[in-house]
Structure formats: C-alpha cells, structure tokens
PDB file of C-alpha atoms in Angstrom:
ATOM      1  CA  UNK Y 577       0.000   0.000   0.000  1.00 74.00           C
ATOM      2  CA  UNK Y 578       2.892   2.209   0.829  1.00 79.00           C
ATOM      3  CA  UNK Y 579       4.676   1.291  -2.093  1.00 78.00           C
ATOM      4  CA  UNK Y 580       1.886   2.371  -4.010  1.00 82.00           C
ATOM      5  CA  UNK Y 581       1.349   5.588  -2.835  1.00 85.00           C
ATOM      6  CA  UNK Y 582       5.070   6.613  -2.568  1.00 84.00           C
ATOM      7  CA  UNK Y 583       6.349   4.412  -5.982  1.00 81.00           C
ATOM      8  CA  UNK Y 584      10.415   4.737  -5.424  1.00 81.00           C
ATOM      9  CA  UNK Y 585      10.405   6.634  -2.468  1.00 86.00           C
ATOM     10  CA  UNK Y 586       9.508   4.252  -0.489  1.00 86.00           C
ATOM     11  CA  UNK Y 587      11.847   2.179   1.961  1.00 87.00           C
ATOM     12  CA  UNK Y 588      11.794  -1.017   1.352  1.00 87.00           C
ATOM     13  CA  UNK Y 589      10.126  -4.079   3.302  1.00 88.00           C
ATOM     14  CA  UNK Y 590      13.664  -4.829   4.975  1.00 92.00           C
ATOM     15  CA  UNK Y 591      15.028  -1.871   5.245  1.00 90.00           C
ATOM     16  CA  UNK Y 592      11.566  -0.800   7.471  1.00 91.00           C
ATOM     17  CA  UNK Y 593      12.216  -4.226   9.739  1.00 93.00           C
ATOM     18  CA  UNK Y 594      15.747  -3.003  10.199  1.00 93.00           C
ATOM     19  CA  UNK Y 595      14.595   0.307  11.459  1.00 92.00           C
ATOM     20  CA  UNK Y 596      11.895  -1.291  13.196  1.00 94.00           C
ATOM     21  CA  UNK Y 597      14.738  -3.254  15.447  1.00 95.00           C
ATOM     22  CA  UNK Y 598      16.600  -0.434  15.524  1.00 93.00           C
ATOM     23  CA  UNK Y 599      13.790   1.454  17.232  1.00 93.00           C
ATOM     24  CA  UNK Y 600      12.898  -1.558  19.819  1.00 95.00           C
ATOM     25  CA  UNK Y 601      16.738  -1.540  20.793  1.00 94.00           C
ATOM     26  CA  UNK Y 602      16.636   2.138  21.990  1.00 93.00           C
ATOM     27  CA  UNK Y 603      17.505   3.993  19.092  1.00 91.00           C
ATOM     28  CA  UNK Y 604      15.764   7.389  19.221  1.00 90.00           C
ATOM     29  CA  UNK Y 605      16.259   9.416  15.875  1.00 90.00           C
ATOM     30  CA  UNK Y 606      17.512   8.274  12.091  1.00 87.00           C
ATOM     31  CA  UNK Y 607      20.968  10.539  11.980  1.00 85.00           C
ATOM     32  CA  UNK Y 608      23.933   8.507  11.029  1.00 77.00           C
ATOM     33  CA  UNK Y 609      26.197   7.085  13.531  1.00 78.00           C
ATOM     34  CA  UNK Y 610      29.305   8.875  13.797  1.00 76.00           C
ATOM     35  CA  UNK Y 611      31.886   6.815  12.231  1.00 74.00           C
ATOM     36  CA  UNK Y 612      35.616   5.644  12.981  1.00 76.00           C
ATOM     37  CA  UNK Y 613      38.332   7.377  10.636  1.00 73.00           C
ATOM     38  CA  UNK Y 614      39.168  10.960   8.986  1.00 64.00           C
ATOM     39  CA  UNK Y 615      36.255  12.776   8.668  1.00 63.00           C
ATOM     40  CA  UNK Y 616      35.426  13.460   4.696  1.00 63.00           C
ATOM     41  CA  UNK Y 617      36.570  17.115   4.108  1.00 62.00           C
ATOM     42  CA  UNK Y 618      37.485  16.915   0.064  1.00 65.00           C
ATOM     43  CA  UNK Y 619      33.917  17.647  -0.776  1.00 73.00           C
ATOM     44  CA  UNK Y 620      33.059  20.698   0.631  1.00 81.00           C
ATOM     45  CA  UNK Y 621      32.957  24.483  -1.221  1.00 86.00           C
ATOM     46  CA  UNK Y 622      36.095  25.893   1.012  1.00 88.00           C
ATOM     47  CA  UNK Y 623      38.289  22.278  -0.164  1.00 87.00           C
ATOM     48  CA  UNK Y 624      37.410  23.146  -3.842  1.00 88.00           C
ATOM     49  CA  UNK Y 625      38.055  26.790  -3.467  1.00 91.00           C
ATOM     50  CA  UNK Y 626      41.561  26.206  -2.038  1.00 91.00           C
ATOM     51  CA  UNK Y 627      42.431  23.235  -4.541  1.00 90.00           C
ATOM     52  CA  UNK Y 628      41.622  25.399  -7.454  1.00 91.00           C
ATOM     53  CA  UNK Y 629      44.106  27.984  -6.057  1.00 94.00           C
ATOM     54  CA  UNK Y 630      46.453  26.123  -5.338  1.00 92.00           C
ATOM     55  CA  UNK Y 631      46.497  24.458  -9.262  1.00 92.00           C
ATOM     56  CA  UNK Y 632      46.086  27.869 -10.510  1.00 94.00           C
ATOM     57  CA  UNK Y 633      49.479  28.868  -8.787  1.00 94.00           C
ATOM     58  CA  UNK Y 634      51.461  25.630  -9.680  1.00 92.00           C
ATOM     59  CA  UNK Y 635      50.003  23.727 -12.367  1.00 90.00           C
ATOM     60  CA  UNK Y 636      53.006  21.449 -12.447  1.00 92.00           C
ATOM     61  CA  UNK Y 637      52.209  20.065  -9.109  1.00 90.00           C
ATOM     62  CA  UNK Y 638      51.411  16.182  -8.782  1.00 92.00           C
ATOM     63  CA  UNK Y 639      48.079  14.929  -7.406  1.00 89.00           C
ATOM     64  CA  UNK Y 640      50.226  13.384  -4.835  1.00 91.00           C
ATOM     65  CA  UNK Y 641      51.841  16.966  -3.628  1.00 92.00           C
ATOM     66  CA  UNK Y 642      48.288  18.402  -3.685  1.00 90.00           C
ATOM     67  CA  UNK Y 643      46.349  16.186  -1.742  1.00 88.00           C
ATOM     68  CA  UNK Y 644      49.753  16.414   1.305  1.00 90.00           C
ATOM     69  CA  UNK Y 645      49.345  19.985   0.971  1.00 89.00           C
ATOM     70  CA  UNK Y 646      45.314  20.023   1.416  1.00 88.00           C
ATOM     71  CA  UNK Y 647      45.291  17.459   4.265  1.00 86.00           C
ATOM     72  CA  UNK Y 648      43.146  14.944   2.119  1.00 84.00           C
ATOM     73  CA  UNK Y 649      43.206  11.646   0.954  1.00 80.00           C
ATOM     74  CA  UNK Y 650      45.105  10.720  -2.569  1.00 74.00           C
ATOM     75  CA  UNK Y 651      42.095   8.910  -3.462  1.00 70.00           C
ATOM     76  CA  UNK Y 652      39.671  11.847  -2.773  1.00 53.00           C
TER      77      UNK Y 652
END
C-alpha cells in the first residue's frame, strides 16, 4: 500500500524491519552514527576553493603533492 502511494520513495520491506529493530533496541532518531576514521573534508565548497588555487598557482604540481598539501586523501 505504501509502495503504491510513494512508488520509489519508499523504503523497502527490509530496510523498514531493520529500522523497526533499531527502534525496539533504543535507538531514538535516524541521523547517522558517527563513524571511525578521517572525517570526509574533500567535498566541501572551502576544499574546492583552495584546490583550485592552489592548481592555478602551480600547475606542475602532482596529485600526490596536492592532496599532502590540502590534508586529504590521494584517493579523494
């Protein structure tokens, strides 16, 4: 009936049984859990703003060099 009404916005059937359990063990709102590890900080406007200056004023410099001098991940 849900499915229905909502098409693909829906959550599916186990995905609403997970939440469901979640809910019965004491869980209290849907935010995410924080998470071990570096926080993701490559994808924000101030990153992109200070990677594009930084290529503008060396364009020789490796992806390597740039993600050392940014603080981020070589993969990001």
């Amino acid at each position: 009936m849900i499915k229905k009404a909502f098409e693909d916005e829906a959550m599916s059937r186990s995905k609403t049984f997970e939440w469901h359990k979640r809910f019965i063990e004491g869980r209290e709102d849907i935010n995410d859990d924080s998470r071990a590890g570096r926080p993701s900080t490559s994808r924000n406007v101030e990153m992109v703003a200070k990677v594009r200056k930084i290529i503008r004023s060396d364009r020789r410099m490796t992806i390597r060099e740039l993600s050392t001098e940014c603080n981020i991940s070589f993969g990001s």
